[in-house]
Coordinates of C-alpha atoms in Angstrom, one line a residue:
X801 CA 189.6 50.1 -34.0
X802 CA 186.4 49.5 -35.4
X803 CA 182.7 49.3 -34.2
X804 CA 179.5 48.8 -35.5
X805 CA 177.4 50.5 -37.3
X806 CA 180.9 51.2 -39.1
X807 CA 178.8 53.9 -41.8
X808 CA 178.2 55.8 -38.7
X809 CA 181.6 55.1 -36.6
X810 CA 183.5 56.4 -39.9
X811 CA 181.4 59.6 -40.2
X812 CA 182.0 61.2 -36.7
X813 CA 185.3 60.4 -36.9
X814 CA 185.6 62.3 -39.7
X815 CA 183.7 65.0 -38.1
X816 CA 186.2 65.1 -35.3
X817 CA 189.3 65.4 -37.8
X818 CA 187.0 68.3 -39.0
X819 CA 186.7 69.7 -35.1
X820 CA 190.6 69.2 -34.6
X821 CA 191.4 71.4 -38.2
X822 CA 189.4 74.1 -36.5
X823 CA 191.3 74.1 -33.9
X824 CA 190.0 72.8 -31.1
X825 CA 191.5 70.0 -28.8
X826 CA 190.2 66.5 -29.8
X827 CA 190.8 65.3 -26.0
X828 CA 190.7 68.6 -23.6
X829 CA 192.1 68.1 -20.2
X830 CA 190.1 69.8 -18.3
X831 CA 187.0 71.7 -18.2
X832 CA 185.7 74.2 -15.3
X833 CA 181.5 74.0 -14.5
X834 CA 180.1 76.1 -12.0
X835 CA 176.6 74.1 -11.9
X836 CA 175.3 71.0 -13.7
X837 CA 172.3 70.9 -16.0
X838 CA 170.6 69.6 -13.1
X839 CA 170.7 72.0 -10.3
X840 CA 170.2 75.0 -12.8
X841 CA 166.7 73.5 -13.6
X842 CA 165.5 72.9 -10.2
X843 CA 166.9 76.1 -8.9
X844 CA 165.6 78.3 -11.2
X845 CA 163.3 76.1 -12.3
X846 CA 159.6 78.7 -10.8
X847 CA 162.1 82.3 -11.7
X848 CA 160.5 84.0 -14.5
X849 CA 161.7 85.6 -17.4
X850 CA 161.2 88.9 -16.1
X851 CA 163.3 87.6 -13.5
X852 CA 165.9 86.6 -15.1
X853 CA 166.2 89.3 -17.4
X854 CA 166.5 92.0 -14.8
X855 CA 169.4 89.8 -12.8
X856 CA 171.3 88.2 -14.9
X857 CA 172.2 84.8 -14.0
X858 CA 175.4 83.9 -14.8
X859 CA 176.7 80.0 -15.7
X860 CA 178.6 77.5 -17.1
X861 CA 177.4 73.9 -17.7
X862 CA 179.0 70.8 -19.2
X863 CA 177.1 67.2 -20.6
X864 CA 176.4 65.1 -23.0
X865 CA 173.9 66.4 -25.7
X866 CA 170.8 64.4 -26.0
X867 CA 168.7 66.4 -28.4
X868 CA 170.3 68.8 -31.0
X869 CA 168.0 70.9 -34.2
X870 CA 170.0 73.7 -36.3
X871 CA 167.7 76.9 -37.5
X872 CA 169.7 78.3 -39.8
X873 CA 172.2 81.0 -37.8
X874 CA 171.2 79.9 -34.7
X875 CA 169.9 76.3 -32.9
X876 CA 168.7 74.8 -30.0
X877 CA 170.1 71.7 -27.8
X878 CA 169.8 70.0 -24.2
X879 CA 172.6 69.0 -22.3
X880 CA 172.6 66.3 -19.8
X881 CA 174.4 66.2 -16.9
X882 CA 174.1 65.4 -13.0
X883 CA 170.9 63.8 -13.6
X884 CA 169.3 66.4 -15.4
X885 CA 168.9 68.5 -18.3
X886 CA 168.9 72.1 -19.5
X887 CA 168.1 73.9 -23.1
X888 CA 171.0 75.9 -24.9
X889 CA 170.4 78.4 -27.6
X890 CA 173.8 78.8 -29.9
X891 CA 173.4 81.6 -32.3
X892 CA 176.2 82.7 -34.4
X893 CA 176.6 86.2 -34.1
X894 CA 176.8 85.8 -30.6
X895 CA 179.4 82.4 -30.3
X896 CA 181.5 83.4 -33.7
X897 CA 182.2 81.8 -36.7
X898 CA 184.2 79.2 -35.2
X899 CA 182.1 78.9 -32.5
X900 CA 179.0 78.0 -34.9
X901 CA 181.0 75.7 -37.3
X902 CA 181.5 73.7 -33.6
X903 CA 177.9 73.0 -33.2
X904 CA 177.4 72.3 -36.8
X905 CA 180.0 69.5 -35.8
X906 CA 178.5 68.1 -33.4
X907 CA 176.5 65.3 -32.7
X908 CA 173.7 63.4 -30.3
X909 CA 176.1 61.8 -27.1
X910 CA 178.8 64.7 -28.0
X911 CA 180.2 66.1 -24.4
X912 CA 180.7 69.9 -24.5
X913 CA 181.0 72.9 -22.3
X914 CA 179.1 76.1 -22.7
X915 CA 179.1 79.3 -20.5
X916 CA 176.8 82.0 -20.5
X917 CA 173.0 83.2 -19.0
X918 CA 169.9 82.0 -18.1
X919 CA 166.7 82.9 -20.2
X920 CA 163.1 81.6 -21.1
X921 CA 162.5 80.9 -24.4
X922 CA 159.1 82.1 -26.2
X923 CA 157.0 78.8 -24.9
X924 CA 158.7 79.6 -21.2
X925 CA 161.5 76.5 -21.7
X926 CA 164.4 77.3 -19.2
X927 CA 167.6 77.7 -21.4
X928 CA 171.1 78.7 -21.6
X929 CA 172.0 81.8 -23.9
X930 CA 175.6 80.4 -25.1
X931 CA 178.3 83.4 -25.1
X932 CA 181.0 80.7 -25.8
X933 CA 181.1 76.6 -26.7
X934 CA 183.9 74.2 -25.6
X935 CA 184.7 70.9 -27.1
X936 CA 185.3 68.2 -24.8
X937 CA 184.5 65.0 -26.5
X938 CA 183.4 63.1 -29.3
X939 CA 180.7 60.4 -29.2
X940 CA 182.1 58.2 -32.2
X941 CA 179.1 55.6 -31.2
X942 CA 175.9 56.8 -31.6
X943 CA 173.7 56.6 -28.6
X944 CA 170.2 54.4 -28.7
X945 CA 168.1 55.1 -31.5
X946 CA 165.4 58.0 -30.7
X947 CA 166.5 58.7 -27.2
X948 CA 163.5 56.2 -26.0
X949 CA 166.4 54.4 -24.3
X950 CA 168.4 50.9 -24.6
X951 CA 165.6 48.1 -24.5
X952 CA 167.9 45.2 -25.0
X953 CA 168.2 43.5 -21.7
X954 CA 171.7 41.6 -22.5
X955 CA 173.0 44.8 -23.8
X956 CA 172.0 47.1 -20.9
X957 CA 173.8 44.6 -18.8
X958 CA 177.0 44.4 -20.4
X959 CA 177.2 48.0 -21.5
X960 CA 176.0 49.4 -18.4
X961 CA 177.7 52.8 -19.2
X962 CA 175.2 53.4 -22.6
X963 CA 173.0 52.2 -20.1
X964 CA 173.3 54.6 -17.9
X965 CA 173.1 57.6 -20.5
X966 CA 169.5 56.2 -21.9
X967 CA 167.8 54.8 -18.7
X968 CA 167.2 57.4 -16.3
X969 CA 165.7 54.3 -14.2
X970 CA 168.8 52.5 -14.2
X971 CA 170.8 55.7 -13.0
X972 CA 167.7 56.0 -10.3
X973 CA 168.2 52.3 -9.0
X974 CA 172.1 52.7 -8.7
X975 CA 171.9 56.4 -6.6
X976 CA 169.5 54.7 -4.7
X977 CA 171.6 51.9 -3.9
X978 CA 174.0 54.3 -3.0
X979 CA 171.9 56.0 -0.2
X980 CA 170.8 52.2 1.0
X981 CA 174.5 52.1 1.5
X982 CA 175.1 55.3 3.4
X983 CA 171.6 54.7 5.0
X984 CA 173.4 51.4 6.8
X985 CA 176.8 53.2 7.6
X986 CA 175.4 55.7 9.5
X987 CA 172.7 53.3 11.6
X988 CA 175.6 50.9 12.6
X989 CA 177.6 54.4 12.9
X990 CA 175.3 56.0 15.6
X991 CA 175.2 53.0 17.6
X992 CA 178.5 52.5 18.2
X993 CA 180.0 50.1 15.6
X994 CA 182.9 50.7 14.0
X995 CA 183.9 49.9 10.0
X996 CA 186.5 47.4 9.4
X997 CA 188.0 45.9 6.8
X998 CA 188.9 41.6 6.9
X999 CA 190.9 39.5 3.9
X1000 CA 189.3 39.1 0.5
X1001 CA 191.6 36.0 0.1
X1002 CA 191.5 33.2 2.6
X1003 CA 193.6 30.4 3.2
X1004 CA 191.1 28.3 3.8
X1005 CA 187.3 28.6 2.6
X1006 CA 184.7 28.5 5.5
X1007 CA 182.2 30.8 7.1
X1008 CA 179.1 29.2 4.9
X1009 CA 178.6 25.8 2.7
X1010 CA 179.4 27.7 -0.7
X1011 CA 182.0 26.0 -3.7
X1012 CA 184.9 28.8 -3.6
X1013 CA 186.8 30.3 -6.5
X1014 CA 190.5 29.0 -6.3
X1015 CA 193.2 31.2 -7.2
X1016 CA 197.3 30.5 -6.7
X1017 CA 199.5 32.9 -5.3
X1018 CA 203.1 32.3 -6.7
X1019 CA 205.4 33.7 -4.2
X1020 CA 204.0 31.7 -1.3
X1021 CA 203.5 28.8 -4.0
X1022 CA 199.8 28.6 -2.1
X1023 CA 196.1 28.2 -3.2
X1024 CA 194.3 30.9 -1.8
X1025 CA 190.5 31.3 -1.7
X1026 CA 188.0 34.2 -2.9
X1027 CA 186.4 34.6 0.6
X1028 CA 182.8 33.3 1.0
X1029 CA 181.7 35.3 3.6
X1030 CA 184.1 37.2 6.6
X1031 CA 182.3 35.5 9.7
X1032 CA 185.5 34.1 11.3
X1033 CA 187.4 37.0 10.9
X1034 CA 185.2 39.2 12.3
X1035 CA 184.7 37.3 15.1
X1036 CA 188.2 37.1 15.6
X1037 CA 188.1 40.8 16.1
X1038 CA 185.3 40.4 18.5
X1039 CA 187.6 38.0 20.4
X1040 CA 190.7 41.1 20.1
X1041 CA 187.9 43.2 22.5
X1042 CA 186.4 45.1 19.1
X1043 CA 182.9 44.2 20.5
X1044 CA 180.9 45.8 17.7
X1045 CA 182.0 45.4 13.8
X1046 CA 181.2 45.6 10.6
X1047 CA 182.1 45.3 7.2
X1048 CA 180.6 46.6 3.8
X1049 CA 182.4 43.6 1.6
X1050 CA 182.4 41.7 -1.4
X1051 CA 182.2 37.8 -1.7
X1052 CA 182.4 35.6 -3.9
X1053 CA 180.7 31.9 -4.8
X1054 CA 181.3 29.9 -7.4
X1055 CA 177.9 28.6 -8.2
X1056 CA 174.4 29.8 -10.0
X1057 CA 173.5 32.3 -11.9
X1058 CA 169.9 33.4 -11.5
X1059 CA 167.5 36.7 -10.9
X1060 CA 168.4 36.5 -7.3
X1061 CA 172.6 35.1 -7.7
X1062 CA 175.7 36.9 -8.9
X1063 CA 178.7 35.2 -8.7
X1064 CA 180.2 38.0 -6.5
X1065 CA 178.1 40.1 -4.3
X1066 CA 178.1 42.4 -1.4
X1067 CA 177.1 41.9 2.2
X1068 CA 177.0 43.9 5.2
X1069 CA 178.0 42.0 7.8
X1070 CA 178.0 42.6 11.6
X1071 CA 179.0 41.1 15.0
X1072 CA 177.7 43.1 18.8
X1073 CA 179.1 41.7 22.0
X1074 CA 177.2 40.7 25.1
X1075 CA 173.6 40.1 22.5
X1076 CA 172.3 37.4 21.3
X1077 CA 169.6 36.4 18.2
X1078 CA 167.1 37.8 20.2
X1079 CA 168.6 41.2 20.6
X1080 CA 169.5 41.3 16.3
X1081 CA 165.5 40.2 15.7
X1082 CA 164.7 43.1 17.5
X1083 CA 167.1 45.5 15.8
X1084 CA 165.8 44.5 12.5
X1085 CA 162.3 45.1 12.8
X1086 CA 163.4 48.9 13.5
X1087 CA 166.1 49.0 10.9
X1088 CA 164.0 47.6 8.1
X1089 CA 161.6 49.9 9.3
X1090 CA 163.6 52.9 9.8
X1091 CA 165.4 52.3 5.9
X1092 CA 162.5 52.0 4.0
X1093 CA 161.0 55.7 5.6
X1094 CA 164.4 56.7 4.7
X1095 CA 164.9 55.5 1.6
X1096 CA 161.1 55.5 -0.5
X1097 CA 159.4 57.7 2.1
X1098 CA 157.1 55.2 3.9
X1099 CA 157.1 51.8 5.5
X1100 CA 155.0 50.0 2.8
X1101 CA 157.0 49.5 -0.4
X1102 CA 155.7 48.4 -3.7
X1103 CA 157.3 45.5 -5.1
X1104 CA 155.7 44.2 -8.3
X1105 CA 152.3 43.9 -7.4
X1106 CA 153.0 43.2 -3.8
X1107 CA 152.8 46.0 -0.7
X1108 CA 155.1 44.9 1.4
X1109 CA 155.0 46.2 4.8
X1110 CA 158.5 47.0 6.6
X1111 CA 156.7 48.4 9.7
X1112 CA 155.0 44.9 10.4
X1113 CA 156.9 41.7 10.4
X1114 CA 155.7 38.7 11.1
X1115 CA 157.8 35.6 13.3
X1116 CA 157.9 31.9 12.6
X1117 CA 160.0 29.5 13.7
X1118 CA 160.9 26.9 10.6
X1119 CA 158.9 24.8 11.8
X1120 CA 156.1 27.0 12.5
X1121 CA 156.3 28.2 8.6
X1122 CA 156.0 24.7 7.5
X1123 CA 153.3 23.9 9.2
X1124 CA 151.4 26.9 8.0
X1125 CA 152.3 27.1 4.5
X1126 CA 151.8 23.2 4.2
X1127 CA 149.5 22.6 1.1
X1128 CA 145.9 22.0 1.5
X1129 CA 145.7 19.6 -1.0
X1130 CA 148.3 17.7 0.7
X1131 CA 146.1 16.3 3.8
X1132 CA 146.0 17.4 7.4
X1133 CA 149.2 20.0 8.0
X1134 CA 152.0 18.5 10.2
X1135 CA 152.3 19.8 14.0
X1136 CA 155.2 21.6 15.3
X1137 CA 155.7 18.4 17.8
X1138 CA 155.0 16.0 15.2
X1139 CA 158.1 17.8 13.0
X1140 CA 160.0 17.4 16.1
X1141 CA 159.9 14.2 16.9
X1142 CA 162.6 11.8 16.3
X1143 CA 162.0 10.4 12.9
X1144 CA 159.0 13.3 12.1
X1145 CA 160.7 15.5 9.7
X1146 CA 161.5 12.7 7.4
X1147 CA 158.1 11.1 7.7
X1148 CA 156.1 14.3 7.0
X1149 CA 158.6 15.4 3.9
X1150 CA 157.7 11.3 2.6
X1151 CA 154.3 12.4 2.8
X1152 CA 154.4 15.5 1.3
X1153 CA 156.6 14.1 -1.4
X1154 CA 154.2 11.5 -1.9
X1155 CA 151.0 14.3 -2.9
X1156 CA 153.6 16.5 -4.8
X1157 CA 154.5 13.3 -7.3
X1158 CA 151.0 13.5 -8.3
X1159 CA 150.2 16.7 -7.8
X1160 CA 153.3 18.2 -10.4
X1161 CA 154.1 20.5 -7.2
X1162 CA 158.0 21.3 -6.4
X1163 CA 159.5 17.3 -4.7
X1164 CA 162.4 17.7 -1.5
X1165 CA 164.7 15.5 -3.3
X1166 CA 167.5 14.6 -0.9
X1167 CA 171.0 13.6 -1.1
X1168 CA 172.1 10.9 1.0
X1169 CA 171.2 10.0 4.1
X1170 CA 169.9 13.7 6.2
X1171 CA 169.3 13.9 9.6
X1172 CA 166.0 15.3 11.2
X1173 CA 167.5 18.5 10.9
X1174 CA 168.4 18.3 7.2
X1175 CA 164.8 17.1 6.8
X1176 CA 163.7 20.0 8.2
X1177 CA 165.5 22.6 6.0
X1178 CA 165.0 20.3 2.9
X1179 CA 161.1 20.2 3.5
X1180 CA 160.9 24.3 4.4
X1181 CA 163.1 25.3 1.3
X1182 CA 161.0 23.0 -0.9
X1183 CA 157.3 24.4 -0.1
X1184 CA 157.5 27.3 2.4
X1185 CA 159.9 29.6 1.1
X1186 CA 158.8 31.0 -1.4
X1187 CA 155.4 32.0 0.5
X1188 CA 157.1 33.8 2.9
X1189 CA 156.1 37.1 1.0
X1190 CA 155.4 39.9 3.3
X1191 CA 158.6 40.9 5.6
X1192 CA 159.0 37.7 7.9
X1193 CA 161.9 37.0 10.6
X1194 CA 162.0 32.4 9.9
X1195 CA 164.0 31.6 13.4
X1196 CA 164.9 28.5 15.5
X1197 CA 167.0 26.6 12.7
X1198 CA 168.1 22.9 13.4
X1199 CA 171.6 22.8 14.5
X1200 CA 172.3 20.2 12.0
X1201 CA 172.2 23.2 9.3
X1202 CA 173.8 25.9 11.0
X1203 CA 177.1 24.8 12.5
X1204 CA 178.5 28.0 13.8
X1205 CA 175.2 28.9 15.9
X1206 CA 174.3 28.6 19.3
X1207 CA 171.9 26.0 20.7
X1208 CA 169.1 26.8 22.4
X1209 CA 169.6 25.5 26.0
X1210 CA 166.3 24.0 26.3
X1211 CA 166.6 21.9 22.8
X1212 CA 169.7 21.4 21.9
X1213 CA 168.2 20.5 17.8
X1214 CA 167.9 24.0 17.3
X1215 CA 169.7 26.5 17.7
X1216 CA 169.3 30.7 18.0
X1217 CA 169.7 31.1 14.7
X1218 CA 167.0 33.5 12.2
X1219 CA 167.1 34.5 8.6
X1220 CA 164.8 37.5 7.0
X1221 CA 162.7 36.7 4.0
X1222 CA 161.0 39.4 2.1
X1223 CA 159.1 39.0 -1.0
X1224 CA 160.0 35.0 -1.2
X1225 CA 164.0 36.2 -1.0
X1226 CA 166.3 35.3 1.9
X1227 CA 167.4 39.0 3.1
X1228 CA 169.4 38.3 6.0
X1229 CA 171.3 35.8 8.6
X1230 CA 171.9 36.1 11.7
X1231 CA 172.7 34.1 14.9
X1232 CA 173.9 33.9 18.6
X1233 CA 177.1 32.9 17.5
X1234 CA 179.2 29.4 18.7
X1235 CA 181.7 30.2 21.4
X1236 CA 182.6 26.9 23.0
X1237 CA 185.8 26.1 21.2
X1238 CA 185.2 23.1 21.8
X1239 CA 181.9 22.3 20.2
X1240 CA 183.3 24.2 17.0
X1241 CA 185.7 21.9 16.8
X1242 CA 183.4 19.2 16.6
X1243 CA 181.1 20.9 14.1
X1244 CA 183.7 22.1 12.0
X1245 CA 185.0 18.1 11.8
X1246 CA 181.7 16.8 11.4
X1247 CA 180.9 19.1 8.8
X1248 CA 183.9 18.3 6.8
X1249 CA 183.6 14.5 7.4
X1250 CA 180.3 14.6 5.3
X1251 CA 182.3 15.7 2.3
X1252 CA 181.2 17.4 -0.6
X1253 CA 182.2 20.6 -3.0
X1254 CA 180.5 23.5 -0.9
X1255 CA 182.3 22.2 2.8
X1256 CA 185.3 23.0 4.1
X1257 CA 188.3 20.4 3.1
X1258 CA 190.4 21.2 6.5
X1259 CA 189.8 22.5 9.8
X1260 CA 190.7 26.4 10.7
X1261 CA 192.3 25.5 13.8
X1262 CA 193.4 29.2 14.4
X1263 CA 189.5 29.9 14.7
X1264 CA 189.0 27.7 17.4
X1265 CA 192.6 28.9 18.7
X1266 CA 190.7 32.3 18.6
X1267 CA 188.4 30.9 20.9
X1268 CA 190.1 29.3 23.2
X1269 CA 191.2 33.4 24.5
X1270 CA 187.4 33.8 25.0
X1271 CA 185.1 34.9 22.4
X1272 CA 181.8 37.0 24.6
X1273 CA 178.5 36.1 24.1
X1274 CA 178.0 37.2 20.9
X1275 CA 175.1 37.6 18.0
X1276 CA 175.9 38.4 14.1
X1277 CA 174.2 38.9 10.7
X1278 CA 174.8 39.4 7.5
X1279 CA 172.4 41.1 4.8
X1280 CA 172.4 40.7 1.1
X1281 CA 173.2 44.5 -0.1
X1282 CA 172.0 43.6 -3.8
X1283 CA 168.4 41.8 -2.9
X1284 CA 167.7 44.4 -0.3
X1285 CA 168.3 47.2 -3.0
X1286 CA 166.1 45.4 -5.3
X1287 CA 163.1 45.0 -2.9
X1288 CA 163.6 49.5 -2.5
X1289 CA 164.0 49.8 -6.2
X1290 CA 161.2 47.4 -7.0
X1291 CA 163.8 45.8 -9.2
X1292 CA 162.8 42.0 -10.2
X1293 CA 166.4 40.7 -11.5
X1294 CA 170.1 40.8 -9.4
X1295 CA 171.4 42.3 -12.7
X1296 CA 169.3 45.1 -12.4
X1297 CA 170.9 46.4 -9.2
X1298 CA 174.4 45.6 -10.0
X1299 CA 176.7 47.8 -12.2
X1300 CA 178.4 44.9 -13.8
X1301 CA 176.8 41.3 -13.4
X1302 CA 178.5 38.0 -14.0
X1303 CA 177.1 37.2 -17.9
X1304 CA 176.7 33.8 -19.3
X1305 CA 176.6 33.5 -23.1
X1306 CA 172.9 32.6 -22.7
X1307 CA 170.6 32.8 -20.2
X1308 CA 170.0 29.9 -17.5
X1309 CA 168.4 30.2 -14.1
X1310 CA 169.7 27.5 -11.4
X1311 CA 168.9 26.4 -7.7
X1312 CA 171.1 27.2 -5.7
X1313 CA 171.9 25.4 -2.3
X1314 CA 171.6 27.1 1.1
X1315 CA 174.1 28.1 3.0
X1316 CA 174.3 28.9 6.7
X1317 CA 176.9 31.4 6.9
X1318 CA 175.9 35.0 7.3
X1319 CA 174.3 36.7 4.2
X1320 CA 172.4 35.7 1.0

């Protein structure tokens, strides 16, 4: 075992050989704190000396050291731990000899244990006045250089736990996540829901046009799929008479990496009975709302150099957004009836196609022969996106893109389907979900006659079994867990707000398609 810098590797492990003659456990099993570094600075952190001295406060804290200076019989050092960090003052007739050649052992990232009473120094610093020292472990790496934190990008990514000692920012984004989290639980808690948890393998890949990871499992001699998304077991449960789900869950796509893509991500994902897209809208405006007070303390939340306001969010339908985000530059914007009209889509994406060609400006290249509805999607992904900035609920999608939705009974080319965009990022999903079993069918055939490597290869005839016993009207959404953490942590890469990212050996950003399954 060997890691660089070796000079510096080599020399604390011979300083724990040294720590071991003395006597002292190289690899304790067990230490006992009665408060961390954290708590004992903002509880005591307005008692005064005087204070302190006439009731003695007793404690014992353990951490990691992050600063360390020796004064001949005595010295001074700050221990790190639960977020926080408190001065200790070691002095040798007070700790013993043994106790003193400990700390003359030790070095910067070192874990210890030390119990014994709270004073002010001369300048007023909150410390510890160390009766006796504990070993617990030896840093044999040393931590960044000057304490001023791990500035390498790639490095912080894939050593997330040094990371985490040097960045209090990075510890600060991922406790934050953590309350988004419990923030979710309890709002789908108090109104009834109830947690559940669906396959992470699937026999068959569906729920959302994604290329799956494969894996093989040997006993059943079967490929089995990393699930995409857990729509059609969910709604499965909806159909057992679980009328309102969800699930906290991880999927998994085998496609881009990119500031706003990990391989594997987490949703939340949720399905309520007798509702419909309407009724979710509605129930996102005051959840949005109601998380950001929660979660930064007011509804408008800076995000790079935007204010973006939770409390007020705008509606468009796709083909609203197209037309008011259509460039100026480009000629007279399309009308939501001329984008409707047999034919329309295509002819107004031809005609902004034909001013970005000159113009350098982002070009709807399509695949194949699309329908007005893929038209549609191709022309608002292309040149409206992006602009949707300030929170914004897009809804009325073309059913052509959204095969598990419900049509809207007075056009059956769209159907009740909405996504939320925030800051240019797809947040959330949601529809009134497909219930005719046999209109599924159809879809689900359809979908996988046009081919490709992000459909399904063979139709899940136990879903539309499913409903065939009567799935209720229904609505569901699912919301991207990692961008909505980044938009409350004014975070600007995926990475940022996952522990451990998906790493490529060098850094490449790719477009990834849509997909019209629940989530982002």
């Amino acid at each position: 075992m060997q890691f660089e810098p070796k000079d510096q590797f080599e020399q604390r492990q011979r300083k724990l050989e040294k720590i071991v003659q003395a006597g002292h456990p190289a690899f304790p099993h067990e230490f006992r704190w009665s408060a961390t570094p954290a708590e004992l600075a903002a509880k005591y952190a307005q008692t005064t000396a005087a204070e302190l001295e006439a009731n003695k406060v007793d404690a014992t804290i353990a951490g990691r050291i992050v600063s360390y200076r020796l004064m001949g019989k005595a010295g001074f050092a700050h221990v790190q731990g639960g977020g926080g960090r408190l001065q200790i003052y070691v002095r040798k007739d007070v700790v013993g000899e043994r106790g003193f050649e400990l700390f003359h052992l030790l070095d910067l990232g070192d874990l210890i244990g030390a119990r014994g009473h709270l004073f002010r120094t001369k300048t007023g610093e909150l410390s510890l006045w160390v009766e006796e020292l504990t070993f617990l472990s030896k840093a044999l790496l040393p931590l960044p250089e000057k304490w001023h934190g791990l500035t390498d990008v790639e490095l912080r990514y894939r050593q997330r736990y040094v990371d985490l000692i040097a960045n209090e920012e990075s510890r600060r984004v991922f406790l934050t996540r953590a309350k988004i989290v419990q923030e979710l639980r309890r709002f789908f808690d108090d109104r009834g829901y109830i947690e559940v948890e669906t396959p992470m393998m699937h026999a068959i890949p569906g729920s959302a046009a994604a290329r799956p990871f494969v894996t093989h499992h040997n006993t059943l001699d079967i490929d089995l799929y990393l699930r995409i998304a857990p729509e059609l077991y969910l709604k499965r449960l909806v159909v057992g008479g679980l009328d309102r789900v969800y699930e906290i869950n991880r999927n998994f796509r085998n496609e881009g990496i990119s500031t706003q893509h990990n391989p594997e991500f987490t949703m939340l994902e949720f399905y309520e009975a007798y509702s419909n897209y309407q009724d979710l809208m509605k129930m996102n405006e005051r959840m949005l709302a109601q998380l950001a007070t929660k979660i930064t303390g007011s509804t408008v939340v800076k995000y790079g150099e935007l204010a973006l306001d939770f409390g007020r969010i705008e509606r468009l339908s796709m083909r609203e957004a197209i037309c008011k985000y259509w460039p100026a530059a480009a000629g007279v914007a399309p009308t939501v009836e001329e984008l409707a009209a047999a034919g329309g889509a295509k002819a107004v994406t031809e005609r902004y196609n034909a001013w970005a060609k000159s113009a350098h400006a982002p070009y709807a290249a399509a695949k194949g022969t699309l329908s007005d509805g893929e038209w549609t999607g191709l022309l608002f992904e292309t040149m409206a996106e992006n602009k949707l900035l300030q929170p914004t609920i897009l809804y009325d999608f073309p059913t052509d893109i959204s095969p598990l939705s419900k049509q809207k009974p007075d056009d059956p080319s769209l159907t009740e389907r909405f996504e939320v965009y925030i800051a240019g990022m797809e947040i959330a999903n949601g529809f009134s979900e497909l219930n005719d079993p046999s209109e599924q069918e159809r879809r689900f055939l359809a979908q996988i006659a046009r081919g490709g490597d992000e459909v399904p290869k063979q139709l899940d005839l136990d879903y539309v079994r499913a409903l065939c016993y009567g799935l209720p009207p229904t609505a569901g959404e699912g919301i991207g867990i990692d961008r909505l953490t980044m938009l409350l942590t004014d975070s600007h890469s995926i990475r940022d707000v996952i522990l451990f990212p998906q790493l490529r050996p060098e850094a490449q950003q790719e477009a990834e398609p849509k997909s019209e399954g629940h989530g982002a």
